[in-house]
Coordinates of C-alpha atoms and ligand atoms in Angstrom, one line a residue:
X1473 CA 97.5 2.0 63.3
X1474 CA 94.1 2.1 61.8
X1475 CA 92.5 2.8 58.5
X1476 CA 91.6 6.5 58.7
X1477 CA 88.0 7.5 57.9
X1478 CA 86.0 10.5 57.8
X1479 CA 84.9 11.1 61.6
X1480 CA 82.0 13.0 62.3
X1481 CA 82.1 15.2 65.1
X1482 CA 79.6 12.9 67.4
X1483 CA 80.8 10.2 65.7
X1484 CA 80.9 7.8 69.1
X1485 CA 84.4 6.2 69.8
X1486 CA 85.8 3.5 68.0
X1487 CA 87.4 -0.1 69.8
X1488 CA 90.8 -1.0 69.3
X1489 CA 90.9 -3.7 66.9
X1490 CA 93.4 -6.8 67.8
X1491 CA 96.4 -7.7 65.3
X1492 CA 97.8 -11.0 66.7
X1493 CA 95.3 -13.3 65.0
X1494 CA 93.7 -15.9 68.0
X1495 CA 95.4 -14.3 70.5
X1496 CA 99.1 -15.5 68.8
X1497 CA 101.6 -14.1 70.1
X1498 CA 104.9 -13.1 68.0
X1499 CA 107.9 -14.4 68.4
X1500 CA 110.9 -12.3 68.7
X1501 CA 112.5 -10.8 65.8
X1502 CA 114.6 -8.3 63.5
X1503 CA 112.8 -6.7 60.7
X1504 CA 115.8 -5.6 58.2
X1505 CA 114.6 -2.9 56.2
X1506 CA 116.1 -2.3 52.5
X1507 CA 115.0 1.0 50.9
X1508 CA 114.8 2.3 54.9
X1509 CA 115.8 6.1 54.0
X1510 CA 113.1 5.8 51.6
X1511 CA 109.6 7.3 51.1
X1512 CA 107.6 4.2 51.3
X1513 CA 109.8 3.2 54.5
X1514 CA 109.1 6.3 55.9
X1515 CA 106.1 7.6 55.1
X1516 CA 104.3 4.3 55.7
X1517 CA 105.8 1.2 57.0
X1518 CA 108.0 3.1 59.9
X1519 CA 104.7 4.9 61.6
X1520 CA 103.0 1.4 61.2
X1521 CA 105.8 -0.8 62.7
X1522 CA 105.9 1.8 65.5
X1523 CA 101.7 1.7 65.9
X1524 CA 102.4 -2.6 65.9
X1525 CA 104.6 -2.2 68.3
X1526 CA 102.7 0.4 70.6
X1527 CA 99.5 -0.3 70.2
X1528 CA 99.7 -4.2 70.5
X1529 CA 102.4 -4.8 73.2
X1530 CA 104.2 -8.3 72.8
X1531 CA 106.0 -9.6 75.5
X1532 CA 109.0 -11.1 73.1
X1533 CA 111.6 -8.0 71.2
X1534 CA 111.1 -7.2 67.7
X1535 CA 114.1 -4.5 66.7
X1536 CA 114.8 -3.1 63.4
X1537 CA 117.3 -2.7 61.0
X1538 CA 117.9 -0.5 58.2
X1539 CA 120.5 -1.6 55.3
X1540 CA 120.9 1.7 53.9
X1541 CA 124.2 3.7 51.6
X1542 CA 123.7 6.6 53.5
X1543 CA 126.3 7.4 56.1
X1544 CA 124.0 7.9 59.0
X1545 CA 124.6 5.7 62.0
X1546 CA 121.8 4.5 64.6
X1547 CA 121.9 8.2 65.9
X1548 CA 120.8 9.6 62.6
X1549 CA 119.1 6.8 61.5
X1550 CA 117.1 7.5 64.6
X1551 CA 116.3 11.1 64.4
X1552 CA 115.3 10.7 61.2
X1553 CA 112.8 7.8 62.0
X1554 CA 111.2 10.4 64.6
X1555 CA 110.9 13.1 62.3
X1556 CA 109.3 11.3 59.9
X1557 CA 106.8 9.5 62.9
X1558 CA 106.1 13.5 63.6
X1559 CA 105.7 14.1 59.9
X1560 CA 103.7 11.1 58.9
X1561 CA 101.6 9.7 61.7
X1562 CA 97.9 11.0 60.9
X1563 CA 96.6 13.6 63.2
X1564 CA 94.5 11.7 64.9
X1565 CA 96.6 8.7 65.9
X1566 CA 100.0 10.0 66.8
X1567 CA 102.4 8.9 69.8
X1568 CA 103.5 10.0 72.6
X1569 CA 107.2 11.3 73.1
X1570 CA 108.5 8.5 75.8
X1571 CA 106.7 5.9 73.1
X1572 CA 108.2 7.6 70.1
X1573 CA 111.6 7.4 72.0
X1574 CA 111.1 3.9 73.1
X1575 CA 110.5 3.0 69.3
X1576 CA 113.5 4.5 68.8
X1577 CA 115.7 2.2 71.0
X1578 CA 114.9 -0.7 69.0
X1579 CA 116.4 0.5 65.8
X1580 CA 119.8 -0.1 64.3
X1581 CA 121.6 0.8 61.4
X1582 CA 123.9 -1.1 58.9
X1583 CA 125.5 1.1 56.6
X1584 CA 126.4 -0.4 52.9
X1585 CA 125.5 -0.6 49.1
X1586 CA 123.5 -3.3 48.2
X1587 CA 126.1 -5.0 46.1
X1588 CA 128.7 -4.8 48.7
X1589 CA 129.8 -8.4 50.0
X1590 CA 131.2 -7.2 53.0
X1591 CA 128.0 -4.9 53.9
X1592 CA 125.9 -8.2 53.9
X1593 CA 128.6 -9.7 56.3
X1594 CA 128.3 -6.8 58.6
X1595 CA 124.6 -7.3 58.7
X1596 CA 125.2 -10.8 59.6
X1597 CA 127.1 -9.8 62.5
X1598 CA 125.0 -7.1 63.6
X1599 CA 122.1 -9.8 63.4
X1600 CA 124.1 -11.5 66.0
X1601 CA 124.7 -8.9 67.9
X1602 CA 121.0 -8.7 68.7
X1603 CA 119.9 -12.3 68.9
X1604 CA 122.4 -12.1 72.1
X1605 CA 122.3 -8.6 73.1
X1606 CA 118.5 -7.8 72.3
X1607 CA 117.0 -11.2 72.8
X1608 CA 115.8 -11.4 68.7
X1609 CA 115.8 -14.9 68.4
X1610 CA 117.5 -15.4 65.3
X1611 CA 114.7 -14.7 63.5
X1612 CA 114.4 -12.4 60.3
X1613 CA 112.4 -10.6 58.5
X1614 CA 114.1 -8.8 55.4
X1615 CA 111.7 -6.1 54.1
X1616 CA 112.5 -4.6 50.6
X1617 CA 111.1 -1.2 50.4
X1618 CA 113.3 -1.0 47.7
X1619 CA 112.7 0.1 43.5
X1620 CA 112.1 -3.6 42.0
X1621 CA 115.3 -3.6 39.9
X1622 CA 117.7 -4.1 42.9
X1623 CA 115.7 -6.8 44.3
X1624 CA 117.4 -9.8 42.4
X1625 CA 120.9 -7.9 43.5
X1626 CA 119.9 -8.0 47.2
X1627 CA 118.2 -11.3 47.4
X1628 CA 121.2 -12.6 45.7
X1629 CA 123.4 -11.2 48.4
X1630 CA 121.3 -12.6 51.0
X1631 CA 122.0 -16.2 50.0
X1632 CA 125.5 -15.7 49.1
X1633 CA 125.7 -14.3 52.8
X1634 CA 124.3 -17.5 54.0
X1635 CA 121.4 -15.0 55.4
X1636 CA 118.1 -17.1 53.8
X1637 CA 118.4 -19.8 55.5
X1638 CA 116.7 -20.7 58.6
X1639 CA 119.0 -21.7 61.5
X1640 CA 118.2 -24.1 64.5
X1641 CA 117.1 -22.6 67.8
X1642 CA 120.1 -23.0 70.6
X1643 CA 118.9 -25.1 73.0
X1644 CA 116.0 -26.7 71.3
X1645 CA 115.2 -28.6 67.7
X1646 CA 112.6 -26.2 66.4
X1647 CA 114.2 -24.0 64.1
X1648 CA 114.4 -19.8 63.6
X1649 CA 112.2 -18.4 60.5
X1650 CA 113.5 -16.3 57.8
X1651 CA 111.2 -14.0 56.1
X1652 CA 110.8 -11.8 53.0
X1653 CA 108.7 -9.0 52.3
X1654 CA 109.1 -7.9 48.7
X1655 CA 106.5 -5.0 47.4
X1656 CA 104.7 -4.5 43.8
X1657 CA 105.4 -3.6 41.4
X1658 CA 106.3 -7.7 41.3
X1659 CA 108.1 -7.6 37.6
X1660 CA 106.5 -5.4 34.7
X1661 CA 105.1 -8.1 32.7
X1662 CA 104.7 -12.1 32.5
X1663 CA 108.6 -13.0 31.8
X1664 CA 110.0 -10.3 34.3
X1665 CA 107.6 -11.5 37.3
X1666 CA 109.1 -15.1 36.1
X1667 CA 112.4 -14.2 36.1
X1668 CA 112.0 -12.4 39.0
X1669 CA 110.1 -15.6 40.6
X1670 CA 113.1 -17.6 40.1
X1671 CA 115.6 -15.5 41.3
X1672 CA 114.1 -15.3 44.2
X1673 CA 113.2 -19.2 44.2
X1674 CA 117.3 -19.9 43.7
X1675 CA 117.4 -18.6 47.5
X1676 CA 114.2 -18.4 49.0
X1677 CA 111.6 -21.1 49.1
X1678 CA 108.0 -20.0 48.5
X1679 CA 106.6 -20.5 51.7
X1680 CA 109.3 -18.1 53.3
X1681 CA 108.2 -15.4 50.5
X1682 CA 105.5 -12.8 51.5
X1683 CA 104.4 -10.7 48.0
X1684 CA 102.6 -7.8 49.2
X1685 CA 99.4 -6.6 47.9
X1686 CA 98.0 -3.5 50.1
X1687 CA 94.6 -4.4 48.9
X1688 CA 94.3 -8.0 50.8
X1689 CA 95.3 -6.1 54.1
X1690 CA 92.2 -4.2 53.7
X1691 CA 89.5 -5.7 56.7
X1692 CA 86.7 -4.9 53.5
X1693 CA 88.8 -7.3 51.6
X1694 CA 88.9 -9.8 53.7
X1695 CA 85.4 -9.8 54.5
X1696 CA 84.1 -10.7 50.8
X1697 CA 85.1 -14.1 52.3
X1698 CA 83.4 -14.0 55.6
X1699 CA 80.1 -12.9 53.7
X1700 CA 80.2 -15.5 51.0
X1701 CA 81.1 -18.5 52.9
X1702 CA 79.8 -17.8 56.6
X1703 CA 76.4 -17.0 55.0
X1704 CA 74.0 -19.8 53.6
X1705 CA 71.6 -17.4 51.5
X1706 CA 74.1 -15.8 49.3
X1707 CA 76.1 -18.5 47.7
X1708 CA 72.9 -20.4 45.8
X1709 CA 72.5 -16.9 44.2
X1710 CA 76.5 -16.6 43.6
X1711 CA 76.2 -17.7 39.4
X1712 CA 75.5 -16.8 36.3
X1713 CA 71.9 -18.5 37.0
X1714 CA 70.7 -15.1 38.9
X1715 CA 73.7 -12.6 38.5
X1716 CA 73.2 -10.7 35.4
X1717 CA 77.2 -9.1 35.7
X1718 CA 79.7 -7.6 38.0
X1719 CA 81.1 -4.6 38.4
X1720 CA 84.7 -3.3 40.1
X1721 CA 85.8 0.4 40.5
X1722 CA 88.7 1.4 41.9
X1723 CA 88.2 5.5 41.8
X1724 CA 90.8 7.8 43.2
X1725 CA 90.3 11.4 42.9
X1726 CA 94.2 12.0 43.7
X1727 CA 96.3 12.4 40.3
X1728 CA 100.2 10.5 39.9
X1729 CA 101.2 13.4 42.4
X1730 CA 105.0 13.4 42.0
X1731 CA 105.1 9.6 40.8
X1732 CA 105.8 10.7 37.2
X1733 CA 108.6 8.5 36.3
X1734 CA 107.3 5.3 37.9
X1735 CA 103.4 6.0 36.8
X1736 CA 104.7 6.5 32.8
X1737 CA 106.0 2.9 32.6
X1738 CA 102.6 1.8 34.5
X1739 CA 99.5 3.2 33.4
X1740 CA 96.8 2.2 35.4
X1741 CA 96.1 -1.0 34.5
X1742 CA 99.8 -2.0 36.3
X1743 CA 99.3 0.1 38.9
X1744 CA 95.8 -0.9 40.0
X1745 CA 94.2 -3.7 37.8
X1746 CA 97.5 -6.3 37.6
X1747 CA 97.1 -6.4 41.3
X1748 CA 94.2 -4.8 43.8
X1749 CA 91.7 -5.7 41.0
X1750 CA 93.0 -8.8 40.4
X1751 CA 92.7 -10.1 44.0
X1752 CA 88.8 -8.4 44.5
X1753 CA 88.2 -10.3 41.7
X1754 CA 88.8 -13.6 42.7
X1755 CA 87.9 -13.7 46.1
X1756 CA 84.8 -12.6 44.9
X1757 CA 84.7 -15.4 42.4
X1758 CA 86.4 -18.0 43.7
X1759 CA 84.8 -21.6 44.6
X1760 CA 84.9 -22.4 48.3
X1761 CA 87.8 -23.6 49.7
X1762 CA 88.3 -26.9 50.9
X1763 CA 89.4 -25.0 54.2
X1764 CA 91.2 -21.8 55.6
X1765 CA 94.8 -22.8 55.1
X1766 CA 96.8 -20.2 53.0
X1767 CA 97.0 -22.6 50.2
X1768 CA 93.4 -23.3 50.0
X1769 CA 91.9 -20.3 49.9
X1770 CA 94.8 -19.3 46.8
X1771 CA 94.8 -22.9 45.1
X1772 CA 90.9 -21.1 44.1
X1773 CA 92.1 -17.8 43.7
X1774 CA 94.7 -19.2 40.8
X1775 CA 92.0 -21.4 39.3
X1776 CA 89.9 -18.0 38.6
X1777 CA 92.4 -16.5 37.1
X1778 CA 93.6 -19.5 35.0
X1779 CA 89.8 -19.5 33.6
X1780 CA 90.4 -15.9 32.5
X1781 CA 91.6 -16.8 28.7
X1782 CA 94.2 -13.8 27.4
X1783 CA 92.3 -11.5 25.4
X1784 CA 92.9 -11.2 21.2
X1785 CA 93.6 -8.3 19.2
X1786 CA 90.0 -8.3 18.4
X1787 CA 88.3 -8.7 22.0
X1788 CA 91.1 -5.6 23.3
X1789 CA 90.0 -3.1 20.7
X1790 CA 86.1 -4.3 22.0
X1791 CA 86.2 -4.8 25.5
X1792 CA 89.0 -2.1 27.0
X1793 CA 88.7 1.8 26.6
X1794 CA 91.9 3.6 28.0
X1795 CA 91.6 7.0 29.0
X1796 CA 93.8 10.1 30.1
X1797 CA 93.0 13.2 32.0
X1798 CA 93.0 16.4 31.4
X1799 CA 92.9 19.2 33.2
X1800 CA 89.9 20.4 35.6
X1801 CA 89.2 20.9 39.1
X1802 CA 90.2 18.4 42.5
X1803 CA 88.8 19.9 45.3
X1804 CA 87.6 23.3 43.8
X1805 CA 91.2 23.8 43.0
X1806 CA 93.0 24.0 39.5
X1807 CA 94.9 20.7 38.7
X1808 CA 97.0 20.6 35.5
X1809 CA 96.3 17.8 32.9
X1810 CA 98.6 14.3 32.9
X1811 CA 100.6 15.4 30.1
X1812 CA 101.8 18.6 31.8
X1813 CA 102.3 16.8 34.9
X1814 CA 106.0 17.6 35.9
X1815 CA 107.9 14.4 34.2
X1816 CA 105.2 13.1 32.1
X1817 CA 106.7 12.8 28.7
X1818 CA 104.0 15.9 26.6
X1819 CA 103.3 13.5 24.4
X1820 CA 102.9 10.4 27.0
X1821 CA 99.9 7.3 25.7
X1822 CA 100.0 6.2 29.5
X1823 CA 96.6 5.6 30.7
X1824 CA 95.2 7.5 33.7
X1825 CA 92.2 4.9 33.5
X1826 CA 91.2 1.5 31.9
X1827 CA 87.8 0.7 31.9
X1828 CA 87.4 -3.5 30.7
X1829 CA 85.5 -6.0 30.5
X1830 CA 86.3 -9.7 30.9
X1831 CA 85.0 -13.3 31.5
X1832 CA 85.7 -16.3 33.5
X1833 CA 85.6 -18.9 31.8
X1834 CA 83.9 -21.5 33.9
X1835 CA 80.4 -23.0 35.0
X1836 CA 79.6 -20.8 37.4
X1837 CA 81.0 -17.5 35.7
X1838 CA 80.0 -18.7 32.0
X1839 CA 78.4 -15.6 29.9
X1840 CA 78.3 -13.2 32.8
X1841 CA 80.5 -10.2 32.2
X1842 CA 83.0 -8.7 34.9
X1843 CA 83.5 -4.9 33.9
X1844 CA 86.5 -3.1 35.7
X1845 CA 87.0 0.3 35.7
X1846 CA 90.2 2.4 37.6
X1847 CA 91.2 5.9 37.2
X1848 CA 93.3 8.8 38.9
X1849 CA 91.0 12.0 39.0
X1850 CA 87.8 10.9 39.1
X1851 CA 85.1 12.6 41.3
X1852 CA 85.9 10.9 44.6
X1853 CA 88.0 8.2 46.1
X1854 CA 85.9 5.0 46.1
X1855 CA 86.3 1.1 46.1
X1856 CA 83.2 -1.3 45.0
X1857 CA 82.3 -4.1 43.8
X1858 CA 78.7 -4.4 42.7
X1859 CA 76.8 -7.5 42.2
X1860 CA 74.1 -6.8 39.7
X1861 CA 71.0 -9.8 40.0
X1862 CA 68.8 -10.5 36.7
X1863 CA 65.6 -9.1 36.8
X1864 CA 62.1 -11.4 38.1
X1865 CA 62.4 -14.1 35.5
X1866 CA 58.1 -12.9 35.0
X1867 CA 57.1 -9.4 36.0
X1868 CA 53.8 -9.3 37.7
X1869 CA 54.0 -5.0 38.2
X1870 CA 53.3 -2.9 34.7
X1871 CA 56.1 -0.3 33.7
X1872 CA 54.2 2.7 35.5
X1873 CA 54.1 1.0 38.9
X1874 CA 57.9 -0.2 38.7
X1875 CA 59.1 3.1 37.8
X1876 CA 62.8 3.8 38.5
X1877 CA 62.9 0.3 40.5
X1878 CA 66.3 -1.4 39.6
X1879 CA 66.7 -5.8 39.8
X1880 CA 68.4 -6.3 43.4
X1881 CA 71.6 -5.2 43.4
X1882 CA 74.3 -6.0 46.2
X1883 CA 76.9 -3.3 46.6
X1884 CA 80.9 -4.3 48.4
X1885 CA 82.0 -1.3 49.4
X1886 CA 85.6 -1.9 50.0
X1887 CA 86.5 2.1 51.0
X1888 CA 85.9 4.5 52.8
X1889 CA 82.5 4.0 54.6
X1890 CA 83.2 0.4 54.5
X1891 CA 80.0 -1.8 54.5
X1892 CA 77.4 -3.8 52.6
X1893 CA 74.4 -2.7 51.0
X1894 CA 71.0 -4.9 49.5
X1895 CA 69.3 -2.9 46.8
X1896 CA 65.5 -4.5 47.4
X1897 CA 62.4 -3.7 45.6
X1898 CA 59.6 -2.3 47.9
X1899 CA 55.7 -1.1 48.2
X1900 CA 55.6 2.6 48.3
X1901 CA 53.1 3.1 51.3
X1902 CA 49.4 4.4 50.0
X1903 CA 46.7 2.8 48.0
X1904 CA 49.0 2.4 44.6
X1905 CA 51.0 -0.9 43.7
X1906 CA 53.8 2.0 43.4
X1907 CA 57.2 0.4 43.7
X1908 CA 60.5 2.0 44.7
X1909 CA 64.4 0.9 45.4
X1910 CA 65.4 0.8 49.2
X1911 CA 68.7 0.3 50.8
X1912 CA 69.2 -2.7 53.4
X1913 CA 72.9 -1.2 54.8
X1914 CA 75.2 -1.9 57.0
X1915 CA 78.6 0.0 57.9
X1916 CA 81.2 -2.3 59.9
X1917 CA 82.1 0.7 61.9
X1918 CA 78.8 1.3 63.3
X1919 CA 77.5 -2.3 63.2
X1920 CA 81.0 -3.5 65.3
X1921 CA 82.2 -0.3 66.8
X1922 CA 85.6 -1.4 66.4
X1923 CA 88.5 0.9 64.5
X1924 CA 89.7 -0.9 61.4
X1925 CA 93.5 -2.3 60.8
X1926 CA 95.5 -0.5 58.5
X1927 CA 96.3 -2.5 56.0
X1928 CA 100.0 -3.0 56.2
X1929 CA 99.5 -3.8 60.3
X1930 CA 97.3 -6.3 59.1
X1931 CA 99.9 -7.8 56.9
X1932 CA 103.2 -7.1 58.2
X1933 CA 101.7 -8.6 61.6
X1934 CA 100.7 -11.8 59.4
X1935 CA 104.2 -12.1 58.2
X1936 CA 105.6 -12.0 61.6
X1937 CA 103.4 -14.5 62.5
X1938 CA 103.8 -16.7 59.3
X1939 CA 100.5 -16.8 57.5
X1940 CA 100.5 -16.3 54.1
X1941 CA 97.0 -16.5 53.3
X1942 CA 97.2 -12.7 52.5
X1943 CA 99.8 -12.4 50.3
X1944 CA 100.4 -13.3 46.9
X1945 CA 101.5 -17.0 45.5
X1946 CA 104.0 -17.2 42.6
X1947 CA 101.3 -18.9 40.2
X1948 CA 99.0 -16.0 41.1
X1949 CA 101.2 -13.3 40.0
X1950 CA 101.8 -15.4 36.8
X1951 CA 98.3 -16.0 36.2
X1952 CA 97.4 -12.3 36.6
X1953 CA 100.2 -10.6 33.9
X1954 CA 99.0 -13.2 31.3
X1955 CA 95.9 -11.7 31.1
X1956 CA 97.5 -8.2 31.6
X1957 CA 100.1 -8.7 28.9
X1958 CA 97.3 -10.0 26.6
X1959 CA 95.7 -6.6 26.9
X1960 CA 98.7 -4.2 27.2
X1961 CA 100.8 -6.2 23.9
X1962 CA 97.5 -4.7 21.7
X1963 CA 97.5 -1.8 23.5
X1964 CA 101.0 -1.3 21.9
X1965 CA 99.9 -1.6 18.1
X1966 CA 96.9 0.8 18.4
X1967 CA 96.6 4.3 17.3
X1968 CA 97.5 6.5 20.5
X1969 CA 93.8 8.5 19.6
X1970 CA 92.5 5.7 21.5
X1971 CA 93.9 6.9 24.4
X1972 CA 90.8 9.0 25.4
X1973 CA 91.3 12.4 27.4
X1974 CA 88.5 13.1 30.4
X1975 CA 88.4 15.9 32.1
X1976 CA 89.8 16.0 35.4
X1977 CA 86.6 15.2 37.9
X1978 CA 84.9 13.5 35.5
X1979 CA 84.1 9.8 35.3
X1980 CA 86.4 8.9 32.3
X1981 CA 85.8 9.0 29.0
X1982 CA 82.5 8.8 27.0
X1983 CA 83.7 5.6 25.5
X1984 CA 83.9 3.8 28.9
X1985 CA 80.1 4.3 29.0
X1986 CA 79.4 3.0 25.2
X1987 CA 81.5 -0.2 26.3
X1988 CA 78.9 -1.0 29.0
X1989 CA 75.9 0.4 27.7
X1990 CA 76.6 -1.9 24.6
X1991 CA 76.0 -4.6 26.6
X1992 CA 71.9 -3.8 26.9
X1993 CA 70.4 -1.6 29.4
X1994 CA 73.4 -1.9 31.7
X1995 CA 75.1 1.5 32.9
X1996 CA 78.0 1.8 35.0
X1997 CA 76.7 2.5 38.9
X1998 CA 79.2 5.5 39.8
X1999 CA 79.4 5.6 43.9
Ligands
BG6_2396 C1 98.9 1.8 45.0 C2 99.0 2.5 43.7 O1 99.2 0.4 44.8 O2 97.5 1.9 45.4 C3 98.6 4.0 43.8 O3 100.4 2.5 43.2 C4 97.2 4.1 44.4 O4 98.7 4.6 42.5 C5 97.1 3.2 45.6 O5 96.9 5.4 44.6 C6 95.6 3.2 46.1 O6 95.6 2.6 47.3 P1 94.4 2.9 48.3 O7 94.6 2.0 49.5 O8 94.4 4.4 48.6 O9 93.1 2.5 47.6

């Protein structure tokens, strides 16, 4: 499955990008889904294990399982898995019927509640069943798809059902793996992502745990790596020395849609910042690791983090603006405002967007500011991070000849139109000294000519294969609602009239801008 983008009509044909990371190849499994007759399930991780599947043919079996209440059987379970294939597979990358059908043959059904002893016993048989009759292995993967309250329930069950544990391989010493997927939201605040962590720790041990962040199964993600530490001219620059500040927006120009009831108890700074913003921030932060094993590269991502000090009631009122739209135009059509969204309490304080500014605490960050901005309904849908350089430390050119030139500026972008661009200083041609901004650019699409994973083939391929480098550590999700909670507990004691309204289609609230512009010259670089 890949990462859709907006094709041109001439646009020349993209590669297929591989999944199975140096050539690996999986080894046979069953993915148990919980939450399978779900939306996520269906609308995303069904179409992408059938793309896996399809598109990256393995020789060993991988069949799936759903753990589901409803009385539906593999028949129904079936149909309604090639429905929603029809429904949900994007235009442009659908299947064929014989490979929708095949897809089809590998699924199974277990019906039961999830706090049903004798359900997870059935399982256990079924599971059986397949090592012997399907050739799985006696591996697992258990994927909850599920709301994060029944998690503790279900992972409990697991280990009372004898299910977490790995077994030994017949025939041979090596044993079978047992892995679990669990999605965000990962708890609603510091102690509930602890408890959480040690629920699941009671049964599960870390390295068999696979927290899900979409964000790191993004290739643009990833890459913030590749160009800081496969390239030698970048990382002498990569401190407060010659980087003035840094800048991470996470636009969408969707609104909650019909997420009402989840989105109230968020806001966006749960939905987007506690997580995807957390992660772009430290790998674009981070000290080199002393290597590529999963523990490395997130032993640095903590240490960010944990140099990120909780913000007081003083530095929340001054560094974080919270906004809330109202309503305006998406698309040249009418939206309604958040609070007449249907479920949103009328007289909801949930932020639509959080604009912040932080710092990290350490000798390469000291004094340089990271300013984060998020929000649903804002002009378009665009991920960046922008690395803003000081100006020349003398300026030999006078005001008139620098005109509108800006100080070098590197600009991430993460989504869509995926790529890397150098802001340089250059000679206008002609007899003046006249100096103007160009654009040094690159777009992976065109530069590789290779399609781009989607993200959760990317990951749920990595979890299959048993690399964790991707997902999320305990200590990171710790690290990352301390500074959350820090923010949010002010949040709480603050006249809701700080809770700014922007029109839909607008880039937030005025405010957002006065907490930059504060700052000196800087400005906020809108995509
Ligand atoms: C999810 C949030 O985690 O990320 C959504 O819950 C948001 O509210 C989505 O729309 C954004 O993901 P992407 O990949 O479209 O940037």
């Amino acid at each position: 499955m890949t990462q859709q983008a907006e094709v041109k009509q001439d646009a020349p044909k993209l590669k297929k990008h591989t999944i199975w990371q140096n050539g690996h190849s999986p080894e046979p499994c069953a993915i148990v889904l919980f939450g399978a007759t779900g939306d996520l399930a269906q609308r995303k991780i069904l179409p992408t294990l059938a793309h896996l599947i399809h598109d990256h043919p393995q020789p060993e079996t991988i069949c799936i399982v759903a753990f589901a209440r409803r009385p539906l059987g593999d028949d129904g379970w079936r149909k309604m898995v090639l429905e929603s294939l029809d429904k949900y597979m994007p235009a442009d990358d659908k299947l064929k019927a014989a490979d929708k059908q095949a897809f089809a043959q590998r699924l199974f059904y277990c019906q039961s509640d999830f706090d049903d002893d004798a359900g997870y016993q059935r399982l256990g048989q079924l599971l059986d069943t397949l090592d012997k009759e399907q050739h799985t292995g006696g591996n697992r993967l258990f994927y909850l798809a599920t709301p994060p309250d029944t998690d503790p329930e279900i992972i409990a069950h697991l280990g009372k059902a004898g299910l977490a544990k790995p077994r030994a391989q017949n025939g041979n010493d090596k044993k079978c793996w047992v892995h679990i997927i669990t999605e965000k939201p990962f708890g609603h605040d510091l102690a509930s992502a602890q408890s959480l962590n040690a629920e699941i720790g009671k049964v599960f041990h870390e390295d068999q745990i696979f927290r899900i962040d979409h964000y790191m199964g993004k290739e643009t993600v990833q890459n913030i790596i590749a160009f800081r530490f496969a390239n030698s001219i970048m990382e002498p620059l990569w401190n407060q020395k010659y980087i003035d500040h840094i800048q991470i927006t996470v636009a969408e120009s969707l609104g909650i849609e019909s997420r009402a009831e989840y989105y109230e108890a968020s806001g966006a700074i749960k939905d987007i910042v506690q997580n995807h913003v957390m992660q772009i921030l430290s790998l674009v932060t981070m000290e080199p690791p002393a290597d590529f094993s999963a523990n490395d590269i997130r032993d640095e991502k903590v240490k960010v983090l944990r140099a990120i000090s909780a913000l007081t009631p003083e530095q929340v009122q001054e560094r974080t603006v919270r906004g809330q739209y109202t309503a305006g135009e998406e698309d040249g059509k009418p939206v309604v405002g958040y609070k007449e969204e249907k479920g949103v309490n009328p007289k909801s304080t949930t932020e639509t967007y959080v604009a912040l500014k932080l710092f990290i605490e350490n000798w390469r960050w000291a004094d340089v500011p990271i300013y984060i901005r998020t929000g649903k309904h804002l002009p378009k849908r665009s991920t960046e991070v922008i690395i803003q350089f000081k100006r020349v430390p003398h300026q030999l050119y006078t005001t008139d000849q620098i005109g509108n030139m800006q100080p070098n500026q590197l600009v991430l972008r993460i989504q869509p139109d995926e790529g890397i661009t150098l802001k340089i200083g250059a000679k206008v041609p002609g007899a003046a000294n006249d100096l103007a901004t160009i654009d040094l650019d690159a777009s992976y699409r065109t530069v590789f000519g290779i399609e781009l994973p989607e993200a959760y083939e990317r990951l749920i391929a990595d979890c299959i294969l048993g690399d964790s480098t991707l997902f999320i550590r305990r200590d990171e999700i710790e690290e990352s609602w301390r500074i959350i909670d820090s923010i949010t507990n002010t949040w709480k004691q603050m006249d809701p009239d700080t809770v700014y309204p922007y029109a839909t289609g607008t880039w937030g609230p005025k405010e957002a801008d006065k907490l930059i512009r504060k700052d000196g010259r800087r400005q906020w670089v809108n995509p």
